[in-house]
């Protein structure tokens, strides 16, 4: 398996623009998680899905953030409008049902908002 | 009560040394304690994990020590190598709630040659 795939790997955009981050989980994994990593706040869970359904979005910082999972092999995290404080590395992770919690992380998307 | 506190924030050791990273938790419902390793430009990857019914687990040069009564666990890296230089995160999860991982703040380890 290719592992969790994220695109783009790097994104530079101007404040106010819409940003869409993409994730393809490992085939057969029922859970998908979106994280944000910054030096100040570490790894923060933004939202997670189970069988394509959003379960807990309490970590989404503002209404500017939205996430979708239209099918088992694709998820998006959208920021509209983007702000400089959104600059971070965004990770997608997936895991199968029945495990104790091991999550498989993608390589991340480094977002810079100028 | 959901927090996992990790220390130190950074650690520098010489090659062959034994760095130790410590974590503490409050929520006694946690029953799975993994450690993740992250190299620059990469996502975190599971390194080793332990459940509270054992006090120690070894995998190669990596050992987790677990103290249930103190609600603490630690990672030891034997015979550390420059290639072990990375950021290490402890984490905890419990049954239910999709077994979300609660991460510590991370320790940046540098192993000098």
Short mmCIF file of C-alpha atoms in Angstrom, two decimals:
data_model
loop_
_atom_site.label_atom_id
_atom_site.label_comp_id
_atom_site.label_asym_id
_atom_site.label_seq_id
_atom_site.Cartn_x
_atom_site.Cartn_y
_atom_site.Cartn_z
CA UNK A 1 0.00 0.00 0.00
CA UNK A 2 1.23 3.52 -0.75
CA UNK A 3 0.26 4.81 2.66
CA UNK A 4 -1.74 7.95 3.30
CA UNK A 5 -1.38 10.38 0.42
CA UNK A 6 -1.70 14.13 0.81
CA UNK A 7 -1.60 16.90 -1.74
CA UNK A 8 -0.25 19.40 -2.26
CA UNK A 9 2.89 18.96 -0.17
CA UNK A 10 3.44 22.71 -0.04
CA UNK A 11 0.98 25.53 -0.53
CA UNK A 12 1.72 29.23 -0.48
CA UNK A 13 -1.23 31.54 -0.78
CA UNK A 14 -2.24 35.09 -0.02
CA UNK A 15 -4.50 36.08 2.81
CA UNK A 16 -8.14 35.88 1.82
CA UNK A 17 -7.70 33.13 -0.72
CA UNK A 18 -9.40 29.75 -0.52
CA UNK A 19 -7.17 26.79 0.22
CA UNK A 20 -8.09 23.13 -0.31
CA UNK A 21 -6.00 20.33 1.12
CA UNK A 22 -6.52 16.77 -0.05
CA UNK A 23 -6.10 13.36 1.51
CA UNK A 24 -6.36 9.77 0.34
CA UNK A 25 -6.46 7.36 3.30
CA UNK A 26 -5.15 3.83 3.30
CA UNK A 27 -7.62 1.49 1.63
CA UNK A 28 -9.79 -0.31 4.17
CA UNK A 29 -9.26 2.19 6.94
CA UNK A 30 -12.56 3.34 8.44
CA UNK A 31 -11.32 6.35 10.37
CA UNK A 32 -9.79 9.51 8.97
CA UNK A 33 -8.33 12.31 11.08
CA UNK A 34 -7.19 15.82 10.18
CA UNK A 35 -4.51 17.44 12.36
CA UNK A 36 -2.74 20.77 12.42
CA UNK A 37 0.82 21.07 13.70
CA UNK A 38 2.47 24.28 14.84
CA UNK A 39 5.41 25.01 17.09
CA UNK A 40 3.20 26.83 19.55
CA UNK A 41 0.30 24.37 19.79
CA UNK A 42 1.84 21.06 18.77
CA UNK A 43 -0.44 18.48 17.14
CA UNK A 44 -4.09 19.49 17.26
CA UNK A 45 -6.93 17.25 16.13
CA UNK A 46 -9.27 19.26 13.93
CA UNK A 47 -11.91 16.73 12.88
CA UNK A 48 -12.35 13.03 12.33
CA UNK A 49 -14.57 10.86 10.17
CA UNK A 50 -15.86 7.33 10.60
CA UNK A 51 -17.09 5.59 7.47
CA UNK A 52 -17.11 8.95 5.66
CA UNK A 53 -19.32 10.61 8.30
CA UNK A 54 -17.93 13.53 10.35
CA UNK A 55 -18.07 12.50 13.99
CA UNK A 56 -16.31 15.22 15.95
CA UNK A 57 -15.40 18.62 14.55
CA UNK A 58 -14.92 20.33 17.90
CA UNK A 59 -11.28 20.99 17.05
CA UNK A 60 -12.05 23.03 13.95
CA UNK A 61 -10.87 26.49 14.94
CA UNK A 62 -13.40 28.62 13.09
CA UNK A 63 -16.20 28.56 10.56
CA UNK A 64 -13.58 29.36 7.96
CA UNK A 65 -12.53 25.72 8.19
CA UNK A 66 -14.60 22.93 6.66
CA UNK A 67 -13.93 19.29 5.86
CA UNK A 68 -15.65 16.73 3.69
CA UNK A 69 -15.28 13.07 2.94
CA UNK A 70 -17.40 12.29 -0.14
CA UNK A 71 -16.20 8.69 -0.32
CA UNK A 72 -13.95 6.22 1.46
CA UNK A 73 -10.90 7.16 -0.53
CA UNK A 74 -10.93 10.95 -0.47
CA UNK A 75 -11.20 13.81 1.98
CA UNK A 76 -10.69 17.55 1.77
CA UNK A 77 -9.96 20.27 4.28
CA UNK A 78 -10.89 23.73 3.08
CA UNK A 79 -10.00 27.11 4.54
CA UNK A 80 -11.95 30.06 3.21
CA UNK A 81 -10.82 32.79 3.59
CA UNK A 82 -7.31 31.94 4.67
CA UNK A 83 -5.39 34.04 7.20
CA UNK A 84 -1.67 34.22 8.09
CA UNK A 85 -2.36 32.49 11.43
CA UNK A 86 -3.51 29.43 9.51
CA UNK A 87 0.09 28.82 8.45
CA UNK A 88 0.97 25.35 9.73
CA UNK A 89 1.56 21.78 8.64
CA UNK A 90 -1.68 19.90 8.13
CA UNK A 91 -1.67 16.14 8.49
CA UNK A 92 -4.18 13.56 7.51
CA UNK A 93 -4.13 10.17 9.28
CA UNK A 94 -6.18 7.02 8.97
CA UNK A 95 -6.69 3.83 10.90
CA UNK A 96 -8.77 0.69 10.64
CA UNK A 97 -11.55 -0.29 13.01
CA UNK A 98 -10.64 -2.71 15.76
CA UNK A 99 -7.16 -1.46 16.55
CA UNK A 100 -6.10 0.19 19.77
CA UNK A 101 -5.46 3.52 18.17
CA UNK A 102 -2.45 3.25 15.87
CA UNK A 103 -2.84 5.95 13.27
CA UNK A 104 -1.00 6.14 9.98
CA UNK A 105 -0.02 9.67 9.07
CA UNK A 106 0.48 11.18 5.68
CA UNK A 107 3.50 13.34 4.85
CA UNK A 108 1.59 16.55 5.54
CA UNK A 109 0.87 19.75 3.67
CA UNK A 110 2.92 22.77 4.67
CA UNK A 111 0.64 25.80 4.30
CA UNK A 112 1.99 29.32 4.24
CA UNK A 113 -0.45 32.21 4.12
CA UNK A 114 1.16 35.55 3.38
CA UNK B 1 -7.99 15.67 32.38
CA UNK B 2 -7.44 14.88 28.74
CA UNK B 3 -3.90 16.25 28.72
CA UNK B 4 -0.70 14.31 28.38
CA UNK B 5 2.27 16.25 29.72
CA UNK B 6 5.65 15.55 28.13
CA UNK B 7 9.15 16.54 29.14
CA UNK B 8 11.75 17.66 28.34
CA UNK B 9 11.00 19.89 25.39
CA UNK B 10 14.41 19.22 23.92
CA UNK B 11 17.26 16.85 24.64
CA UNK B 12 20.82 16.58 23.41
CA UNK B 13 22.91 13.45 24.01
CA UNK B 14 26.11 12.00 22.71
CA UNK B 15 26.10 8.92 20.50
CA UNK B 16 25.73 5.84 22.68
CA UNK B 17 23.90 7.74 25.42
CA UNK B 18 20.47 6.79 26.76
CA UNK B 19 17.99 9.62 26.32
CA UNK B 20 14.87 9.38 28.46
CA UNK B 21 11.62 11.15 27.65
CA UNK B 22 8.86 11.31 30.23
CA UNK B 23 5.10 11.64 30.02
CA UNK B 24 2.35 11.92 32.61
CA UNK B 25 -1.41 11.66 32.29
CA UNK B 26 -4.43 12.26 34.48
CA UNK B 27 -7.26 10.36 32.85
CA UNK B 28 -7.30 6.83 34.28
CA UNK B 29 -9.52 5.73 31.41
CA UNK B 30 -6.53 5.83 29.06
CA UNK B 31 -5.51 2.28 28.24
CA UNK B 32 -3.14 2.54 25.28
CA UNK B 33 0.08 4.53 25.26
CA UNK B 34 1.97 4.84 21.98
CA UNK B 35 5.09 6.75 21.11
CA UNK B 36 5.43 8.39 17.72
CA UNK B 37 8.64 9.42 15.98
CA UNK B 38 8.70 12.30 13.53
CA UNK B 39 11.56 13.24 11.22
CA UNK B 40 11.71 16.69 9.63
CA UNK B 41 9.35 16.97 6.69
CA UNK B 42 7.58 13.71 7.52
CA UNK B 43 4.45 12.71 9.35
CA UNK B 44 4.61 11.05 12.77
CA UNK B 45 5.05 7.28 12.69
CA UNK B 46 4.28 4.76 15.41
CA UNK B 47 7.46 3.66 17.16
CA UNK B 48 6.33 1.50 20.07
CA UNK B 49 3.25 1.21 22.28
CA UNK B 50 2.26 -0.25 25.64
CA UNK B 51 -0.86 -1.16 27.53
CA UNK B 52 -1.14 -0.61 31.29
CA UNK B 53 -1.14 -4.31 32.16
CA UNK B 54 2.63 -4.47 31.68
CA UNK B 55 5.35 -2.35 33.23
CA UNK B 56 7.87 -2.50 30.42
CA UNK B 57 8.05 -3.19 26.71
CA UNK B 58 11.14 -3.43 24.54
CA UNK B 59 11.45 -3.28 20.79
CA UNK B 60 15.03 -3.24 19.63
CA UNK B 61 16.78 -0.28 21.23
CA UNK B 62 13.53 1.35 22.33
CA UNK B 63 11.95 0.64 25.71
CA UNK B 64 8.79 1.96 27.31
CA UNK B 65 8.58 1.94 31.09
CA UNK B 66 5.11 2.28 32.54
CA UNK B 67 4.12 3.19 36.11
CA UNK B 68 0.38 2.82 36.46
CA UNK B 69 0.14 4.04 40.04
CA UNK B 70 2.07 7.21 39.23
CA UNK B 71 0.28 7.63 35.89
CA UNK B 72 3.59 8.08 34.15
CA UNK B 73 5.39 6.43 31.27
CA UNK B 74 8.72 7.01 29.63
CA UNK B 75 10.70 6.19 26.52
CA UNK B 76 14.31 5.06 26.75
CA UNK B 77 16.56 4.80 23.71
CA UNK B 78 19.50 2.49 24.27
CA UNK B 79 22.80 3.08 22.46
CA UNK B 80 21.37 6.16 20.75
CA UNK B 81 22.55 6.97 17.23
CA UNK B 82 22.60 10.19 15.19
CA UNK B 83 19.84 8.64 13.06
CA UNK B 84 17.58 8.69 16.11
CA UNK B 85 17.57 12.49 15.99
CA UNK B 86 13.90 13.34 15.60
CA UNK B 87 10.91 14.66 17.49
CA UNK B 88 9.22 12.15 19.76
CA UNK B 89 5.60 12.37 20.86
CA UNK B 90 3.93 10.36 23.56
CA UNK B 91 0.21 9.81 23.27
CA UNK B 92 -2.69 8.12 24.99
CA UNK B 93 -6.07 6.79 23.96
CA UNK B 94 -9.07 5.13 25.56
CA UNK B 95 -11.87 2.95 24.35
CA UNK B 96 -14.75 4.78 22.75
CA UNK B 97 -14.51 8.17 21.08
CA UNK B 98 -12.85 6.49 18.08
CA UNK B 99 -9.77 5.94 20.22
CA UNK B 100 -8.63 9.47 19.52
CA UNK B 101 -5.01 10.05 20.36
CA UNK B 102 -4.17 12.72 22.91
CA UNK B 103 -0.62 13.81 22.11
CA UNK B 104 2.07 15.20 24.34
CA UNK B 105 3.82 18.39 23.26
CA UNK B 106 6.83 16.60 21.77
CA UNK B 107 10.54 16.28 22.56
CA UNK B 108 13.15 17.25 20.01
CA UNK B 109 16.03 14.81 20.40
CA UNK B 110 19.48 15.47 18.98
CA UNK B 111 22.09 12.72 19.10
CA UNK B 112 25.56 14.08 18.49
CA UNK B 113 28.06 11.93 16.56
#
